[in-house]
Amino acid sequence: MTTSRPLRADAARNRALLLAAAADEFAEHGLGASVADIARRAGVGKGTVFRHFPTKDDLIAAIVLDRIQALAAIGERLLDSGDPGAALLEFLTAAAQQRQQRDLSFLQEAGDVRPEVGKARTAMFQTIDTLVDRAREYGVIRTDVTGTDVILLMCAPGYVANSLPDAAPDLWRRYLAIIFDGLRPEGAHPLPQPPPDLL
Amino acid sequence: MTTSRPLRADAARNRALLLAAAADEFAEHGLGASVADIARRAGVGKGTVFRHFPTKDDLIAAIVLDRIQALAAIGERLLDSGDPGAALLEFLTAAAQQRQQRDLSFLQEAGDVRPEVGKARTAMFQTIDTLVDRAREYGVIRTDVTGTDVILLMCAPGYVANSLPDAAPDLWRRYLAIIFDGLRPEGAHPLPQPPPDLL
DNA sequence: CGATAAGCGGACCGGGCGGTCAACTTGCTA
DNA sequence: TAGCAAGTTGACCGCCCGGTCCGCTTATCG
């Protein structure tokens, strides 16, 4: 990797401040937020932003990558869990929670702005796939539901914050519960359309 | 209202071309798409855009309003339907279908750019609320699910197009089905958090 | 068909954007 | 604590965007 010598103390602090400020700014104004505003919010000069991130897209990619890898780490840890059903629910909870903390709808806007982001996403999807396979074999979700299904379905609860500004802060749990009920084998109705194979 | 004299034939045609071109351009590049590109796509000059829509926001509002009112009309019609369960499913199908035709994720970005848009949205939400009340009384959905719940949940299937570019064109039916299963009373589990009252 | 006003187009403008740079400051190390 | 490389800064640049404007075109109607 490109692990050169460690950052100077103040540089490391500024980098962290910038990532936080950028996430907040993007949450409030979308990806259109200006680099100058981000710098002001972080309390640094504009030049400092470009020293840490050569372009605005690099800054965006750094944030997105951070979130994806955080989720991937949680998923990986849950692979060793004893109860596959609880593991899947816990993962989906973590995903919804992450989206809820800050408004992360700009992640949708961002897409895969850098190839590394796509790579990380694919890796995380693979983890989810395994998580779902185990839950299915364990009998806690329908036999006709795939990992891809769950990946797409799990987008929904996170949008709550955005759509309903003054909602209770853990309302997303309610929607996660409804969707999880739809995944359960008990009251399952036959599904149209065979699922596609992501990856 | 401001119903002045009818548009000239060519002007009406250009207005329609512009709305379509703008929807396509916003779908491809987000709300950041430039007015000049929209004009080029519609085959008209940039000045023509501003003749029909004084500002870019007015153009955005016109598109959003169009989609909301189309959905609202469908909902209104379904209020007179005999089977409340089928009516609700049909409405949700129409909503997902609309989102699928073009990538409408930029609607999220837009928010209520003009007060009239908020008004129209509130009106549509009220229609959905009635639709859901009837379905609940009919026993086809859980007693603890509200209109607001359905409004938020119905966002999910539409995002399929955006997240999975090469998916089958009617894959959203699959996700709508799963969510609808989660709404059914049969395998329902108790829900956390009392629902908020939208409106 | 001719007059007229509604509609059209694209050069043009000011502002704000992403990105650069050279002078200055500061944490690290010997 | 002296020296220096790493880090910071904000004025600056060129580009592109939303929006204006006015000379030209054309649908409409008596």
PDB file of N, CA and C in Angstrom, chain A residues 17 22 25 37 45 49-51 59 70 76 94-95 101-102 113 116 121 131 143-144 152 161 164 172 176 183 188 197:
ATOM      1  N   LEU A  17     -11.155  16.505  11.283  1.00  0.00           N
ATOM      2  CA  LEU A  17     -12.098  17.622  11.323  1.00  0.00           C
ATOM      3  C   LEU A  17     -12.756  17.822   9.962  1.00  0.00           C
ATOM      4  N   ALA A  22     -17.182  17.870   6.304  1.00  0.00           N
ATOM      5  CA  ALA A  22     -17.681  17.586   4.959  1.00  0.00           C
ATOM      6  C   ALA A  22     -18.955  16.738   5.027  1.00  0.00           C
ATOM      7  N   GLU A  25     -21.764  19.016   6.042  1.00  0.00           N
ATOM      8  CA  GLU A  25     -22.102  19.965   4.981  1.00  0.00           C
ATOM      9  C   GLU A  25     -22.850  19.267   3.830  1.00  0.00           C
ATOM     10  N   ASP A  37     -16.983  26.270   1.916  1.00  0.00           N
ATOM     11  CA  ASP A  37     -17.852  26.164   3.093  1.00  0.00           C
ATOM     12  C   ASP A  37     -17.382  25.050   4.023  1.00  0.00           C
ATOM     13  N   GLY A  45      -8.100  26.592   6.340  1.00  0.00           N
ATOM     14  CA  GLY A  45      -8.096  27.276   5.058  1.00  0.00           C
ATOM     15  C   GLY A  45      -8.473  26.320   3.931  1.00  0.00           C
ATOM     16  N   VAL A  49      -7.760  21.730   2.591  1.00  0.00           N
ATOM     17  CA  VAL A  49      -8.640  20.676   2.072  1.00  0.00           C
ATOM     18  C   VAL A  49      -7.948  19.959   0.922  1.00  0.00           C
ATOM     19  N   PHE A  50      -7.401  20.759  -0.009  1.00  0.00           N
ATOM     20  CA  PHE A  50      -6.811  20.168  -1.215  1.00  0.00           C
ATOM     21  C   PHE A  50      -5.462  19.516  -0.940  1.00  0.00           C
ATOM     22  N   ARG A  51      -4.847  19.845   0.181  1.00  0.00           N
ATOM     23  CA  ARG A  51      -3.617  19.122   0.545  1.00  0.00           C
ATOM     24  C   ARG A  51      -3.968  17.697   0.954  1.00  0.00           C
ATOM     25  N   LEU A  59     -12.374  13.658  -1.730  1.00  0.00           N
ATOM     26  CA  LEU A  59     -12.959  13.883  -0.403  1.00  0.00           C
ATOM     27  C   LEU A  59     -14.250  13.088  -0.248  1.00  0.00           C
ATOM     28  N   ALA A  70     -16.947   0.599   7.497  1.00  0.00           N
ATOM     29  CA  ALA A  70     -17.461   0.429   8.853  1.00  0.00           C
ATOM     30  C   ALA A  70     -18.544  -0.645   8.872  1.00  0.00           C
ATOM     31  N   GLU A  76     -18.747  -8.590   8.879  1.00  0.00           N
ATOM     32  CA  GLU A  76     -17.719  -9.635   8.994  1.00  0.00           C
ATOM     33  C   GLU A  76     -17.723 -10.244  10.402  1.00  0.00           C
ATOM     34  N   ALA A  94     -27.729  -2.075  12.283  1.00  0.00           N
ATOM     35  CA  ALA A  94     -26.537  -1.226  12.223  1.00  0.00           C
ATOM     36  C   ALA A  94     -26.561  -0.344  10.973  1.00  0.00           C
ATOM     37  N   ALA A  95     -26.974  -0.930   9.861  1.00  0.00           N
ATOM     38  CA  ALA A  95     -27.019  -0.181   8.605  1.00  0.00           C
ATOM     39  C   ALA A  95     -28.010   0.977   8.704  1.00  0.00           C
ATOM     40  N   GLN A 101     -27.977   8.443  11.916  1.00  0.00           N
ATOM     41  CA  GLN A 101     -27.149   9.363  12.708  1.00  0.00           C
ATOM     42  C   GLN A 101     -26.955  10.696  12.000  1.00  0.00           C
ATOM     43  N   ARG A 102     -26.413  10.625  10.821  1.00  0.00           N
ATOM     44  CA  ARG A 102     -26.369  11.814   9.981  1.00  0.00           C
ATOM     45  C   ARG A 102     -27.253  11.498   8.778  1.00  0.00           C
ATOM     46  N   VAL A 113     -17.834   7.001  -7.110  1.00  0.00           N
ATOM     47  CA  VAL A 113     -17.062   8.095  -7.659  1.00  0.00           C
ATOM     48  C   VAL A 113     -15.608   7.686  -7.925  1.00  0.00           C
ATOM     49  N   GLU A 116     -12.169   2.263  -6.170  1.00  0.00           N
ATOM     50  CA  GLU A 116     -11.990   1.609  -4.868  1.00  0.00           C
ATOM     51  C   GLU A 116     -13.332   1.517  -4.127  1.00  0.00           C
ATOM     52  N   ARG A 121     -17.761  -1.779  -1.988  1.00  0.00           N
ATOM     53  CA  ARG A 121     -19.183  -2.115  -2.004  1.00  0.00           C
ATOM     54  C   ARG A 121     -19.398  -3.573  -2.354  1.00  0.00           C
ATOM     55  N   LEU A 131     -24.348 -13.696   4.951  1.00  0.00           N
ATOM     56  CA  LEU A 131     -25.213 -13.488   6.116  1.00  0.00           C
ATOM     57  C   LEU A 131     -26.637 -13.966   5.808  1.00  0.00           C
ATOM     58  N   THR A 143     -37.406 -19.031   1.757  1.00  0.00           N
ATOM     59  CA  THR A 143     -36.429 -19.736   0.927  1.00  0.00           C
ATOM     60  C   THR A 143     -36.239 -19.035  -0.418  1.00  0.00           C
ATOM     61  N   ASP A 144     -37.188 -18.173  -0.793  1.00  0.00           N
ATOM     62  CA  ASP A 144     -37.088 -17.524  -2.115  1.00  0.00           C
ATOM     63  C   ASP A 144     -36.535 -16.108  -2.038  1.00  0.00           C
ATOM     64  N   LEU A 152     -31.224  -4.558  -1.396  1.00  0.00           N
ATOM     65  CA  LEU A 152     -32.074  -3.497  -1.923  1.00  0.00           C
ATOM     66  C   LEU A 152     -33.116  -3.063  -0.909  1.00  0.00           C
ATOM     67  N   ALA A 161     -35.380   9.548   7.940  1.00  0.00           N
ATOM     68  CA  ALA A 161     -34.901  10.818   8.485  1.00  0.00           C
ATOM     69  C   ALA A 161     -35.114  11.933   7.481  1.00  0.00           C
ATOM     70  N   LEU A 164     -39.093  12.706   6.688  1.00  0.00           N
ATOM     71  CA  LEU A 164     -39.945  13.176   7.770  1.00  0.00           C
ATOM     72  C   LEU A 164     -39.080  13.882   8.800  1.00  0.00           C
ATOM     73  N   TRP A 172     -37.047   4.609  12.554  1.00  0.00           N
ATOM     74  CA  TRP A 172     -36.586   3.656  11.545  1.00  0.00           C
ATOM     75  C   TRP A 172     -36.731   2.222  12.049  1.00  0.00           C
ATOM     76  N   LEU A 176     -37.966  -0.984   9.837  1.00  0.00           N
ATOM     77  CA  LEU A 176     -37.119  -2.167   9.735  1.00  0.00           C
ATOM     78  C   LEU A 176     -37.914  -3.402  10.167  1.00  0.00           C
ATOM     79  N   LEU A 183     -40.025 -10.410   5.322  1.00  0.00           N
ATOM     80  CA  LEU A 183     -38.987 -11.381   4.955  1.00  0.00           C
ATOM     81  C   LEU A 183     -39.238 -12.743   5.607  1.00  0.00           C
ATOM     82  N   ALA A 188     -45.569 -15.830   4.339  1.00  0.00           N
ATOM     83  CA  ALA A 188     -45.037 -15.547   3.004  1.00  0.00           C
ATOM     84  C   ALA A 188     -46.016 -15.917   1.889  1.00  0.00           C
ATOM     85  N   ASP A 197     -28.864 -12.449  -9.811  1.00  0.00           N
ATOM     86  CA  ASP A 197     -27.685 -12.723  -8.998  1.00  0.00           C
ATOM     87  C   ASP A 197     -26.725 -11.557  -9.071  1.00  0.00           C
TER      88      ASP A 197
END
